[in-house]
Structure formats: C-alpha cells, structure tokens
Short mmCIF file of C-alpha atoms in Angstrom, two decimals:
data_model
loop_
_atom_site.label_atom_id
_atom_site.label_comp_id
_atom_site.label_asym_id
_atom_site.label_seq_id
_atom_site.Cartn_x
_atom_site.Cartn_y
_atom_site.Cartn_z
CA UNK A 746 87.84 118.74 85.03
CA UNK A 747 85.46 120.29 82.25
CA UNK A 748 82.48 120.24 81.73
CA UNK A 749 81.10 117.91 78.88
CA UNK A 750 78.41 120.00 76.37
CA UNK A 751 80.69 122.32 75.57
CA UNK A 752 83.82 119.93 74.54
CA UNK A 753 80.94 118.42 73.08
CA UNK A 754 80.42 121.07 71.02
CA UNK A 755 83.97 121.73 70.10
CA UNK A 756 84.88 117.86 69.09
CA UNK A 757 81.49 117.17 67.19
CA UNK A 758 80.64 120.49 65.84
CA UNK A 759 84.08 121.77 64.56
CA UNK A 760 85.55 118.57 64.45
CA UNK A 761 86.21 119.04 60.27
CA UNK A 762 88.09 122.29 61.49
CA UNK A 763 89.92 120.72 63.87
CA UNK A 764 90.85 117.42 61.40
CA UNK A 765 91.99 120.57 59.18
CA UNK A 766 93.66 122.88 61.78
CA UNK A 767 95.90 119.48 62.88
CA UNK A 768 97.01 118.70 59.22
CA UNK A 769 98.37 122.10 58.18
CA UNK A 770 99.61 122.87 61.85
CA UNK A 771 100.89 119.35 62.74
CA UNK A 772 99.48 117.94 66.24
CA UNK A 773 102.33 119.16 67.52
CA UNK A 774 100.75 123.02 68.25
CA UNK A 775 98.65 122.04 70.95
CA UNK A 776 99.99 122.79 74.06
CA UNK A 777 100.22 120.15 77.30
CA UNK A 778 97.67 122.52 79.10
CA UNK A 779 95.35 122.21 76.52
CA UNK A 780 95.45 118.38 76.17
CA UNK A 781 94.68 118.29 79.63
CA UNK A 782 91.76 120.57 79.60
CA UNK A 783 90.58 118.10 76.99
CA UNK A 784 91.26 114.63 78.76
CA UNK A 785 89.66 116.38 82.08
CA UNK A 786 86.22 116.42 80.40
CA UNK A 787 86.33 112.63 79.86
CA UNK A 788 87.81 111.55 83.09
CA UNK A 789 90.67 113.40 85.04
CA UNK A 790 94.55 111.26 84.26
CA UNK A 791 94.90 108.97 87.36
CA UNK A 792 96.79 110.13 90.50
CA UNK A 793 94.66 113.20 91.43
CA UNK A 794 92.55 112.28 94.71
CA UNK A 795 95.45 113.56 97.28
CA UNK A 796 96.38 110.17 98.29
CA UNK A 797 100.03 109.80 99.64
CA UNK A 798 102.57 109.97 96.34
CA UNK A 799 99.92 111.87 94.45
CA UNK A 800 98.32 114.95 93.13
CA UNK A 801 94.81 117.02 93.33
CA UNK A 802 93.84 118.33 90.41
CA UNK A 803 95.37 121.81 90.90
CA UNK A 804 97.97 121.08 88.82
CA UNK A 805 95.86 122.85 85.95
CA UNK A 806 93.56 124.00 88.34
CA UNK A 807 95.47 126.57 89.54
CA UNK A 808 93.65 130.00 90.96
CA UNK A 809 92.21 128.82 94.35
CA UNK A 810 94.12 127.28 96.67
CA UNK A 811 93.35 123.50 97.41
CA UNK A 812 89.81 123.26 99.53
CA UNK A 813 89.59 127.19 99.50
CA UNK A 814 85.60 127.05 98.21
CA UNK A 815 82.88 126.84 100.07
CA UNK A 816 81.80 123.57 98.35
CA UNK A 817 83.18 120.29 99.50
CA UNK A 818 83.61 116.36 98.26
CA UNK A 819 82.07 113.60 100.43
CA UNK A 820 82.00 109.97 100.70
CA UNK A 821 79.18 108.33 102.06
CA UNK A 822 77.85 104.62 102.47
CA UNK A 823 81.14 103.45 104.13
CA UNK A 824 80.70 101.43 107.43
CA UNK A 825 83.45 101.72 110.08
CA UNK A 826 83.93 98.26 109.66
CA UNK A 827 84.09 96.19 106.31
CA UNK A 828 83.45 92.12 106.06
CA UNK A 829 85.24 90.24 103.66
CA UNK A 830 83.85 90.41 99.78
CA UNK A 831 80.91 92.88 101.36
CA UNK A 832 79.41 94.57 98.85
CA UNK A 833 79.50 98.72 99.68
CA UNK A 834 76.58 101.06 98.00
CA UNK A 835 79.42 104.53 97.94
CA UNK A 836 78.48 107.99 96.86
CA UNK A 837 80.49 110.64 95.97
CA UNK A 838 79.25 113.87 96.16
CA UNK A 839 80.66 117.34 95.06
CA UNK A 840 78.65 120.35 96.01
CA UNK A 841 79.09 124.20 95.45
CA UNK A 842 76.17 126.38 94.88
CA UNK A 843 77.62 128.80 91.90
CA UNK A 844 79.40 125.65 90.18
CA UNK A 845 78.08 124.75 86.47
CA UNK A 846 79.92 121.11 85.76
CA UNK A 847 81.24 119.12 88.58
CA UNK A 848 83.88 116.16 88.17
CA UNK A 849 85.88 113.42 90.94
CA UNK A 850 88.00 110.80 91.05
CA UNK A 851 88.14 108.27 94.27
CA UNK A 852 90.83 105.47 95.53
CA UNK A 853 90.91 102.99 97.61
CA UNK A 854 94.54 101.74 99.33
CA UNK A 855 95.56 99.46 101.80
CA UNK A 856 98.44 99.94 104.52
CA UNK A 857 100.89 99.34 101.45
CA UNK A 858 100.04 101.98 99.28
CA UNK A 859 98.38 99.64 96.41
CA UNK A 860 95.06 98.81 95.10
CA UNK A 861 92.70 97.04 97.30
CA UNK A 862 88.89 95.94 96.47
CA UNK A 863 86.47 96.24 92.95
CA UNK A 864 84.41 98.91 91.72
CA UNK A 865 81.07 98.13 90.23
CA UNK A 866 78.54 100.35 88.70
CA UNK A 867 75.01 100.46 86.70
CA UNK A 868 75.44 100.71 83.05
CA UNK A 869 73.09 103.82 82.03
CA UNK A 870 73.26 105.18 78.80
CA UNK A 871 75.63 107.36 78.62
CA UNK A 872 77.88 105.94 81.44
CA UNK A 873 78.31 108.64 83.80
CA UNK A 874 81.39 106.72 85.58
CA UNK A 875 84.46 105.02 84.43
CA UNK A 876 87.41 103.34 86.37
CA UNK A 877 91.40 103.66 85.63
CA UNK A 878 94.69 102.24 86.42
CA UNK A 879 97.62 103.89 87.48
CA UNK A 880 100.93 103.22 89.62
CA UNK A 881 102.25 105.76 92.45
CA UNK A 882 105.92 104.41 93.69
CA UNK A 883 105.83 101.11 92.31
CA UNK A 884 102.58 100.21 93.03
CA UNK A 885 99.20 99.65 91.17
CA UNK A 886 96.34 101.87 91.97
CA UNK A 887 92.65 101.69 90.35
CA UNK A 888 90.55 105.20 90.04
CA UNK A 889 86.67 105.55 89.88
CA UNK A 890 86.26 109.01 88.10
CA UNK A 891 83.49 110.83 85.98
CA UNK A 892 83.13 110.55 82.31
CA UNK A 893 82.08 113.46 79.46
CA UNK A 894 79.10 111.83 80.86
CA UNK A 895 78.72 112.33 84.06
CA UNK A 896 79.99 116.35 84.50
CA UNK A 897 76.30 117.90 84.33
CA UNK A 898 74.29 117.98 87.90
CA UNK A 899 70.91 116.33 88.22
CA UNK A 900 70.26 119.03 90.40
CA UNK A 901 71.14 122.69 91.29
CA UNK A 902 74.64 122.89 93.36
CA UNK A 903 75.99 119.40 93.24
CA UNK A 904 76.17 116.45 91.32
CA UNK A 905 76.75 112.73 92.82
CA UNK A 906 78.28 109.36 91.38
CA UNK A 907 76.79 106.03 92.79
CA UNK A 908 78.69 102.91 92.81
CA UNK A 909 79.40 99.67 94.65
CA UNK A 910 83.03 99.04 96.39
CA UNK A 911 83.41 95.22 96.98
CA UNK A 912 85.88 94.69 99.94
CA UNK A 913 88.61 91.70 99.07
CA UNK A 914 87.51 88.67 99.51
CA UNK A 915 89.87 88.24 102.47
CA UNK A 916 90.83 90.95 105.29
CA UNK A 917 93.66 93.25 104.81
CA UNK A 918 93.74 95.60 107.43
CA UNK A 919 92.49 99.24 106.98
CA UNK A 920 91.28 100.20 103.97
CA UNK A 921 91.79 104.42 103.18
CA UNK A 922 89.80 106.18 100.38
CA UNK A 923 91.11 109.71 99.04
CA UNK A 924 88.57 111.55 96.71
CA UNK A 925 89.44 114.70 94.69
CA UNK A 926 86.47 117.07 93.02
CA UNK A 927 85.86 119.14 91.26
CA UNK A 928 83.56 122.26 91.03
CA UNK A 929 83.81 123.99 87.60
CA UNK A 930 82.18 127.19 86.08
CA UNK A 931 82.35 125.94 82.77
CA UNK A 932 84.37 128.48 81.12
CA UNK A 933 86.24 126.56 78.60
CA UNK A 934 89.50 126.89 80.79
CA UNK A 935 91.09 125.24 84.03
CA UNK A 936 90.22 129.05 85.62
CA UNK A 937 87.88 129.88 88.20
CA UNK A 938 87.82 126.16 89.17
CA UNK A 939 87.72 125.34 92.78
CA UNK A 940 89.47 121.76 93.72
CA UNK A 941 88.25 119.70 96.88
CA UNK A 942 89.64 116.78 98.84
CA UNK A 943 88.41 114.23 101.18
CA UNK A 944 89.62 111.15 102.53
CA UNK A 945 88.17 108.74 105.01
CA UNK A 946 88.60 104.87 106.03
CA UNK A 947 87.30 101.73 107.17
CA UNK A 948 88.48 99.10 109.93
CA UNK A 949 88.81 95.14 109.40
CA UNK A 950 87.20 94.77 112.58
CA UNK A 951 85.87 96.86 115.36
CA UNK A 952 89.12 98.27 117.55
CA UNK A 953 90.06 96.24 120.69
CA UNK A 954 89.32 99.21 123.11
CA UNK A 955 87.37 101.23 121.24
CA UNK A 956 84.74 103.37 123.04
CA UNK A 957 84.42 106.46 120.68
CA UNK A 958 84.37 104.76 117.33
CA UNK A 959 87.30 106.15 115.33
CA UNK A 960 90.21 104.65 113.96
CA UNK A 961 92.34 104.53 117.73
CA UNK A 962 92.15 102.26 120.40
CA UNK A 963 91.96 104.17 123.84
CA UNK A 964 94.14 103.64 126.67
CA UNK A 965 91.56 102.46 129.45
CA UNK A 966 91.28 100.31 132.65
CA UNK A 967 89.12 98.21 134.98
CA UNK A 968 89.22 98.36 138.56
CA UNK A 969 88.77 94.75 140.31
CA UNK A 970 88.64 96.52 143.43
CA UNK A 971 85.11 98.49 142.37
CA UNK A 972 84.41 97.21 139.42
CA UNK A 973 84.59 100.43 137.43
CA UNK A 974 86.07 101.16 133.83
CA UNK A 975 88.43 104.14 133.49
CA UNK A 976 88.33 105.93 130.19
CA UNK A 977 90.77 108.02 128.03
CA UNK A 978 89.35 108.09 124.83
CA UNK A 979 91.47 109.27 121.79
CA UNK A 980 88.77 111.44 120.13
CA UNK A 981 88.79 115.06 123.24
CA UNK A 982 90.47 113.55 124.99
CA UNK A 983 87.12 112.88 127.02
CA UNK A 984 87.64 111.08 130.45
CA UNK A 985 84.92 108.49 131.33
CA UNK A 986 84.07 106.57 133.80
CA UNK A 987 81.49 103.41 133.84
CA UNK A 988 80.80 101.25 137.30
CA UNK A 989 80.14 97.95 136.01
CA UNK A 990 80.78 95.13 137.63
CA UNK A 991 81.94 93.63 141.39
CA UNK A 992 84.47 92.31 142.92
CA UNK A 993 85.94 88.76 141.57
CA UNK A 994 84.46 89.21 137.81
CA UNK A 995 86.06 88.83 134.77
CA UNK A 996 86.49 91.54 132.62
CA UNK A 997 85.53 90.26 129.34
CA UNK A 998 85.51 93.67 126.91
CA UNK A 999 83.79 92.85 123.06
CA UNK A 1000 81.27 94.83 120.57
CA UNK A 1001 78.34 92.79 121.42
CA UNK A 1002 76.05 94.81 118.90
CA UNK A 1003 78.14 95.33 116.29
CA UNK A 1004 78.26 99.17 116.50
CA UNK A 1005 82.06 99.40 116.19
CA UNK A 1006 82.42 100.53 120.08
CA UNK A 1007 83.74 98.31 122.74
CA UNK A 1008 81.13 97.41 125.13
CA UNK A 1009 81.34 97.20 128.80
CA UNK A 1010 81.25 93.01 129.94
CA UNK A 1011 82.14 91.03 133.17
CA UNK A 1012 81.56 87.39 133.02
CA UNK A 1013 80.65 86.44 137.01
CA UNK A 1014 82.63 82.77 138.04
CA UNK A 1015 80.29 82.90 141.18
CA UNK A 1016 77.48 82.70 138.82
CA UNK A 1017 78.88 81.74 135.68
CA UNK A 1018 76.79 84.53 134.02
CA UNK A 1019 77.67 87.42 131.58
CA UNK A 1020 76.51 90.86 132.13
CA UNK A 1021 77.03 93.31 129.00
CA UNK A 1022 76.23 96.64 128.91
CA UNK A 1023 76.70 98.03 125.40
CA UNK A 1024 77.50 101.47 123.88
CA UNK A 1025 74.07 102.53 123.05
CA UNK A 1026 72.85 101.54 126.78
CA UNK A 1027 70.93 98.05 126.54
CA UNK A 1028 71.51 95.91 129.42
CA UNK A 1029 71.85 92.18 129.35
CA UNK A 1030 72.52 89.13 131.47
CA UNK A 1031 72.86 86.22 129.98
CA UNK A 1032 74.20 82.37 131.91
CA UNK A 1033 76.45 80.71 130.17
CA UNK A 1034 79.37 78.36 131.66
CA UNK A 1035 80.72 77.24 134.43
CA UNK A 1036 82.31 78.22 137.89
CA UNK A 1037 86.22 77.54 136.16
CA UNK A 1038 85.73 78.44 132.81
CA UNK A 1039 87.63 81.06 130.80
CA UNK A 1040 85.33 83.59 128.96
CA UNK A 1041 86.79 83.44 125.56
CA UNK A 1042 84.25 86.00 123.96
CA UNK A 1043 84.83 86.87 120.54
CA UNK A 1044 83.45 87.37 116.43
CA UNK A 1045 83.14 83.45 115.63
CA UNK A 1046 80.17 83.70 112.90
CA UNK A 1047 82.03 86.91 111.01
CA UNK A 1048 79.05 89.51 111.71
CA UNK A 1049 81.49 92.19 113.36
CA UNK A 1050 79.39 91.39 116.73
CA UNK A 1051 81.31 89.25 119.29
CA UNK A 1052 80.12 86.47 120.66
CA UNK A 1053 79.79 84.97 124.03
CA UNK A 1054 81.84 81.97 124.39
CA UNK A 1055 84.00 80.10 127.19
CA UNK A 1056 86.64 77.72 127.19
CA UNK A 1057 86.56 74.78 129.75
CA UNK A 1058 90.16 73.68 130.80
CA UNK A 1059 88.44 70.42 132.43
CA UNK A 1060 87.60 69.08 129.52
CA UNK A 1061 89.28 71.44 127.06
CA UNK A 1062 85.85 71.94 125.19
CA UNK A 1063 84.82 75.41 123.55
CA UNK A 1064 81.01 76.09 124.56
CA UNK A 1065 79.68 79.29 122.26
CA UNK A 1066 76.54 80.81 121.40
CA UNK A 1067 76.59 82.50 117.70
CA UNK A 1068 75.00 86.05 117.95
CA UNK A 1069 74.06 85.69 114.16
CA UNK A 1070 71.73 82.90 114.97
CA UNK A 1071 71.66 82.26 118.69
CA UNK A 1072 72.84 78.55 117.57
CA UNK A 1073 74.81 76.61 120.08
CA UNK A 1074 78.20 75.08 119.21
CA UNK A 1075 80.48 73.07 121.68
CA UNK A 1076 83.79 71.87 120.25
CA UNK A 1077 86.79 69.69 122.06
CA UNK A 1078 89.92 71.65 121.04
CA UNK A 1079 92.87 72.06 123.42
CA UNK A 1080 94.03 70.36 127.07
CA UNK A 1081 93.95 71.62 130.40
CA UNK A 1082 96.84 73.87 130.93
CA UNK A 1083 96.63 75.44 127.58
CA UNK A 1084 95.58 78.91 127.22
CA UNK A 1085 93.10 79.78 124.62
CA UNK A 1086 93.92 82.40 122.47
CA UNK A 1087 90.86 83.36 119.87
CA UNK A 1088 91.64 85.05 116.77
CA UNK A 1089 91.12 85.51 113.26
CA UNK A 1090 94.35 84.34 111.94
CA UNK A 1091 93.48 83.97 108.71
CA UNK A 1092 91.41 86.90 107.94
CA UNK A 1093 87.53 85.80 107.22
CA UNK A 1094 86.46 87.56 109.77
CA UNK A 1095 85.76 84.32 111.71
CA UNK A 1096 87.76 83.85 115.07
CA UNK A 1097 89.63 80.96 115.13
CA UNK A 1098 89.48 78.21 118.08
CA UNK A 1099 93.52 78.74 119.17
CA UNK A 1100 95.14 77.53 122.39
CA UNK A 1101 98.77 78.40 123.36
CA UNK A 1102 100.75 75.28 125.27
CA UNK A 1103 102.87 77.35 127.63
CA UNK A 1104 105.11 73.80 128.60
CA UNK A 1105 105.74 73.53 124.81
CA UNK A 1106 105.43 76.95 123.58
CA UNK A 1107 103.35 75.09 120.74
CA UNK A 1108 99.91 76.81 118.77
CA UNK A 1109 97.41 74.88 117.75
CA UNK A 1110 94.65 75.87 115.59
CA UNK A 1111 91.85 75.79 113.51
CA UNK A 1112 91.27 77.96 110.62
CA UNK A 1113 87.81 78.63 109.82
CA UNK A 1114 88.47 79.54 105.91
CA UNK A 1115 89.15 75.91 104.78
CA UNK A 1116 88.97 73.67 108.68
CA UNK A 1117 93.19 72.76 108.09
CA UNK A 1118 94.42 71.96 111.53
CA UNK A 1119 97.56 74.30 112.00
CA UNK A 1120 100.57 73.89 114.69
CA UNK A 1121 103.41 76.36 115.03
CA UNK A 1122 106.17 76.22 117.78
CA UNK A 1123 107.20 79.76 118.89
CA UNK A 1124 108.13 81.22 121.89
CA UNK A 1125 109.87 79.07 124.99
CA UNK A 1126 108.08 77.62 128.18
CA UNK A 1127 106.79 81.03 130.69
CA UNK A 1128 106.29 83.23 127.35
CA UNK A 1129 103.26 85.42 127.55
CA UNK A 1130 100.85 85.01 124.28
CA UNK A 1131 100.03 88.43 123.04
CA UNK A 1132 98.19 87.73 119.90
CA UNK A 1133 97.46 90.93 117.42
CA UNK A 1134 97.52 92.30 114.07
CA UNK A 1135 101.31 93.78 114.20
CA UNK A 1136 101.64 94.15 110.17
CA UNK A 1137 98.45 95.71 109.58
CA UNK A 1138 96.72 92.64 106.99
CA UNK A 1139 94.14 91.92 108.61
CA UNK A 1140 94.97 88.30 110.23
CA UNK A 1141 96.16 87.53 113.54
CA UNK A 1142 99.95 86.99 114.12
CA UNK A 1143 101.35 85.06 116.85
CA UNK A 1144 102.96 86.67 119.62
CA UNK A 1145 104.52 86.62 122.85
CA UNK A 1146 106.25 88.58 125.63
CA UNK A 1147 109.19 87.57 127.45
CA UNK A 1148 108.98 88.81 130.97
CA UNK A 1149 112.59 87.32 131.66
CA UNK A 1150 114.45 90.06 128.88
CA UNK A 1151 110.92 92.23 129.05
CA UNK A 1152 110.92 91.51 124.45
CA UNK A 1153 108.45 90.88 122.58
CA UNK A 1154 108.43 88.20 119.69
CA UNK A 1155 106.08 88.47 116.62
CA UNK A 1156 105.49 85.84 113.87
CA UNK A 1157 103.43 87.09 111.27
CA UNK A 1158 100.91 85.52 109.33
CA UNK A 1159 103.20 86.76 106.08
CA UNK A 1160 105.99 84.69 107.83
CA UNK A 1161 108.20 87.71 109.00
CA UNK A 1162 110.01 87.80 111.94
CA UNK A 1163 110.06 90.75 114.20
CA UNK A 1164 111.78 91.48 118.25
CA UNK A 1165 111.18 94.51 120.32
CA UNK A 1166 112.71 94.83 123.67
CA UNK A 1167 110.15 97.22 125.30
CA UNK A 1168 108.84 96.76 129.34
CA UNK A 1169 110.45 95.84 132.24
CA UNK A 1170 110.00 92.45 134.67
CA UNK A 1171 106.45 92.71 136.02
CA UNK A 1172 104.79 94.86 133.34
CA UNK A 1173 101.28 93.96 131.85
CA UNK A 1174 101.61 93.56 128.04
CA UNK A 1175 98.70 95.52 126.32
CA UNK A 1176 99.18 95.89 123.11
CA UNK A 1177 96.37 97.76 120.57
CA UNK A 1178 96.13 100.28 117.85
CA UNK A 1179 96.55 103.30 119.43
CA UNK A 1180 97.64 105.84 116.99
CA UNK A 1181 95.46 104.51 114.23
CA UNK A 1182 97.61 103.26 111.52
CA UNK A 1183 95.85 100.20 111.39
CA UNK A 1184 99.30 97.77 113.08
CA UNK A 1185 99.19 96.89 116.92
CA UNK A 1186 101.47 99.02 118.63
CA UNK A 1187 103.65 97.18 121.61
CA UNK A 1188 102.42 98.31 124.67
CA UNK A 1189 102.88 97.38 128.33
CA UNK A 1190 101.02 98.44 132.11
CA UNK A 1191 102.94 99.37 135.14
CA UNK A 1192 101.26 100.14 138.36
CA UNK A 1193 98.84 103.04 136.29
CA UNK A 1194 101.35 104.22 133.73
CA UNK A 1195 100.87 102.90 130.10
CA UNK A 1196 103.94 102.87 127.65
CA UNK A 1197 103.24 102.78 124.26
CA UNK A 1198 106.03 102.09 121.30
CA UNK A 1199 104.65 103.21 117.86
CA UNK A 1200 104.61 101.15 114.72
CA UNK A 1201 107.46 102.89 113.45
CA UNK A 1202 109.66 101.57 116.38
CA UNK A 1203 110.59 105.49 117.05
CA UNK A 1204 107.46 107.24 118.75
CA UNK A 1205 107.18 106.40 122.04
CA UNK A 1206 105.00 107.68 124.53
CA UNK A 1207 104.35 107.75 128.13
CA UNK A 1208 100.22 107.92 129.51
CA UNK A 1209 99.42 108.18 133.40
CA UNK A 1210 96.46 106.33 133.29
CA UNK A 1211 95.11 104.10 136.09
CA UNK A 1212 96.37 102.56 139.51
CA UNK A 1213 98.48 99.81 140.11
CA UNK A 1214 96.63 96.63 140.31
CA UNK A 1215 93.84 97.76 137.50
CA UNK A 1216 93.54 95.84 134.05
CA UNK A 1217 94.24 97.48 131.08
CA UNK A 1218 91.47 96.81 128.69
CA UNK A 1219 93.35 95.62 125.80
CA UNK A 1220 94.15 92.75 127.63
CA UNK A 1221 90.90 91.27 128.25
CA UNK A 1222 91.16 90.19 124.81
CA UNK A 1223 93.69 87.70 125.99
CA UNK A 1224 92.23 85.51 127.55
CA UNK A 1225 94.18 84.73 131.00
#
C-alpha cells in the first residue's frame, strides 16, 4: 500500500511521459511488481486481510516479517453480540509512530467462509474508502479498503477509516472480521513497509454458559445440595465459585442485562419468585408464577437480554414479562405433558414459544418472524429434547438424545440430518459451544465428569468438573 501524493505526482505530473514511455516501449515493460505498487495506492487487490484461504499484504511487502513493527491494526465499535440488520459504527485504525502513509483492507465471513453483512460509509470529497469483491475457494467475499484518498493521516502516527457494518437481516451464527494494514514510509517502493493483522468476532447471541465473555461456553455446575455455582471458565482457566441459591430452586441461568455474560438465577417453586444476580453484581427479586410452573426464561423481545418467563403445564399458558418494555404477555400454546422448549428457530433474535410432545415426539411452534404455526415429528416417545445451534446459522435446530442407544439426533433448520452416538445410559446431555467455533458441540454429564465431542466429530475431550448429582449449566436452558 502507497501512499497517494506521490503516485499523484507521478500519474498527473508526468503522465504525457508516461502516455509516451508506453507507446515506444509497449505496456508490456512494466513489471508485475510495479503494477502492484501502483494499484496499492488506490486500494490494495482483494484477499489481503489474513483471513483463512488468503494473503497479507507481504506479498510485495516483503522486508519485515508479518506483525514485526511496533505499530498495530485495530477494530473497534464491534459488540460481542450483533442483532439482526443492526447497524455497527466500525473503525479501523493503523498506528506506527515513524510511518508516513498508512493503508487497510477489512472482511467480514461467516462459519462458511463467504460474505456476510453491508458496508456503508459517508461520501466526503475525496472518498477516503472504497469496497471490493473477490472469491477465496469458491466463495464470494466483499473488502472495505482505503483509496488514493484515504493513505495520508489526519494526525501524527496513525490514520483511521470510519464506516458502518450492517449485520444480515437474519442471524447466521458468528460473524469473524480479518483486517490487514498497512504502515508505509512513503518511499516510492513496497520497502521498509511494515504489514499488520488483526482479526476479531462477534456472537449471534450471548453464549449459553458464558461467565467470562469470549467466544466459549464454560463447563460449569450448580449444586442443589448448597445452592452454589461451580466455575471453569475458558478464558485462565479461572475457577469460581458463586453461593446462590437454596435447596429445592430451579436453576434458571440467562443474561438478564444484556452484557454478554451468563448471570447467576434460581426461580424459588416455594415462592414462585426469581432471584438474579447478574455479572456486574446487581441483585434482584422479582415474583412471577406459580408453585408448578416451569421457568422458561429466555430473549423473547430480541434485545440480547433474557427475559423472565414461565410456562404453566395446568393450563399450558406462557406468562412473560418483556425486559425491553416491562410489558406483560400471556399466551395459550402447548398441553400439559409437553415440555417447553424456547428458542430462536428462525433466527430474529426472538425466542420462539416451542413445546416438545414426548408421547408423540411431535414440535410445535411459533415463529416470531412471520406468526406461521410450525409442527415437525422427530424423535420417538422417551427422547430427550436438546435444542441448539449444531450448524453454526444462527437458528435453533431440533434435537434429541436417546438415552436407550446413548445418540443424539439433530434436524437442522437447513433440513440436514445428522446422528452421533456419544454418552452412556444415565448421562446428562449438555450440549454448548465450548471450543468457540460458533456450532454446539455434543456434550453429556456423568456423576462430575463432562465429555465433550468437538464439531469436527474427532476432538474429544474429557473435564473433571463437579459431583455427581450437580446440574451442568448448559442444561438449564432446557427447560425440564
């Protein structure tokens, strides 16, 4: 990436020469490295932030090793989780005190490798910021880069590139950005360049069991016996421990402020109240329900904050109260017997009212995007709903565990089929993110040892976590 007065110079100022210099030489002469000296000034060729199947930049910037500076590339203004067709203020920023011209180019991806979201940008004269296409192993990517415009700093030691990422207008999973800069010294030659990286990413939805806030669920457990939660978060690994709760609660785990972190929550039968303490330490108790109702908390309203809500087998009625307005909704949807199984299934963000028949193996439920009344038969009679995101998009596929052959079965909202025999008789299915790739992993409890099967159906690991009789936490988000 080159800096822009001086090409400048060379295309405006000598451009009769060069007119001249082409027709008795033929365009031919110019070398590949000095047509991409050239291009870099008005934009780097697409394929250069370091995302998976692509380059950095040092291809033609080749005397420092990659990230070898003391400058660096960031990407700010990206929440940890994204709402469907939000609208993202990003910066990029490249700093390096001795640089003279600075250039980047960002991507965004989702789980398959292709293009995901829009960029949008103010139109100052000149445009300091342009966006590309390009395709890396079949599939379609779009770049946000600099232009001839946009290579001089505003200010000493950096220069950044505002702009506005609008999400899809439906969920797809986790969304990764890779960023490549540039910070030149405006020599007239891809030497004495330094290249930078970066990369970063944001969640559909705020992790199952997530108490530290990255991109992995933790493996973690609550102790009927003392009410206490058990911690091993993913980010240390840091071992915590919370008393909250007594005997004969529910454990009913959510992010009730919408800071991305699971919160600590019991929901009292004896009482029928909810007591959440959050992440960032407020206390609340809250009544709501009755002595044989389910707690069926979850994000109804689509503001990434769950919402308390139970399910009443007597009646089969849905009682809720929406965090974004404190309204009050109660909705007939599902018979006693069934078990209620929240969800977004469709990717709005919006939970869905869902109840599993277990004497038909039959799902019923509403989708929130356009109110169509779905039913699906899967599973057989004794299955075990386990609900999750298995392929990564973003909606809720339907699940179950067999404890009779210990399998799991998975229909996914993209209609694909998928069986994993993984557990034994007796185990506690738990399934959640934990290794971050954005897919539920299949995951089971036994009597304080977790066993975790990654996505790729070959990494398999083994966690002493817990006592017998505890509740993993990833199952309070099916609701018993």
């Amino acid at each position: 990436m080159k800096n822009n007065i001086s090409r400048l110079l060379i295309f405006k100022c000598v451009a009769v020469f060069i007119v001249g210099f082409i027709g008795i030489f033929g365009s031919g002469y110019f070398s590949p490295s000095v047509q991409r000296i050239a291009a870099s000034v008005f934009g780097p060729v697409e394929s250069q932030t370091g995302a998976p199947g692509e380059g950095s930049c040092t291809t033609c910037h080749v005397d420092f090793p990659l990230n070898s500076g003391d400058g660096e590339i960031t990407i700010s203004g990206l929440p940890k989780n994204y709402l469907p067709g939000q609208q993202i203020a990003v910066t990029v920023k490249v700093e390096q005190d001795d640089a003279l011209k600075y250039g980047f180019q960002m991507t965004a991806i989702d789980k398959n490798g292709g293009r995901v979201g829009t960029y949008a940008f103010p139109t100052p004269s000149p445009v300091p910021i342009q966006v590309i296409s390009g395709t890396v192993s079949g599939q379609e990517r779009r770049y946000i880069e600099h232009t001839q415009d946009g290579v001089t700093p505003s200010q000493f030691g950096s220069q950044s590139w505002n702009f506005t990422f609008n999400a899809p207008p439906r969920r797809t999973g986790k969304i990764r950005f890779y960023a490549a800069g540039n910070a030149a010294d405006s020599d007239q030659s891809t030497a004495g360049d330094y290249i930078y990286t970066t990369s970063t990413l944001m969640l559909s939805g705020s992790g199952i069991s997530n108490f530290d806030n990255d991109a992995k669920n933790d493996v973690a457990v609550w102790r009927p016996s003392n009410g206490t939660w058990y911690t091993l978060t993913s980010e240390g690994p840091n071992y915590l421990v919370f008393e909250w709760g007594i005997p004969g609660d529910i454990m009913a785990p959510g992010d009730f402020d919408g800071d991305g972190k699971t919160d600590h929550a019991v929901w009292r039968p004896s009482n029928a109240t909810w007591y959440i303490h959050t992440a960032a330490g407020s206390f609340s108790s809250f009544p709501f329900g009755l002595f044989n109702d389910i707690p069926v908390a979850a994000d109804y309203d689509g503001d990434l904050k769950t919402d308390i809500a139970v399910w009443r087998p007597s009646n089969g009625t849905w009682y809720l109260i929406r965090s974004s307005d404190q309204g009050f909704v109660s909705l007939p949807f599902g018979l006693n017997g069934d078990r209620p199984v929240p969800a977004d299934y469709d990717g709005d963000a919006k939970a869905e009212l869902a109840v599993y028949r277990p004497s038909t193996s039959v799902w019923y439920l509403i989708k929130t995007s356009d109110s169509s009344f779905n039913v699906a038969t899967f599973g057989l009679p004794g299955d075990q709903p386990v609900q999750s995101d298995y392929d990564g998009d973003g909606r809720c596929d339907l699940g179950v565990y067999r404890d009779s052959n210990s399998t799991w079965y998975v229909l996914t909202a993209a209609q694909t089929f998928a069986v994993n025999q993984f557990g034994l008789s007796g185990d506690t299915p738990a399934p959640a993110d934990f290794d971050g790739d954005g897919l539920t992993d299949v995951a089971v409890f036994r009597n304080g040892t977790w066993y975790i099967l990654g996505t790729d159906g070959a990494t398999f690991s083994i966690v002493n976590f817990g006592l017998a009789g505890d509740f993993p936490v990833p199952r309070g988000y099916i609701p018993q």
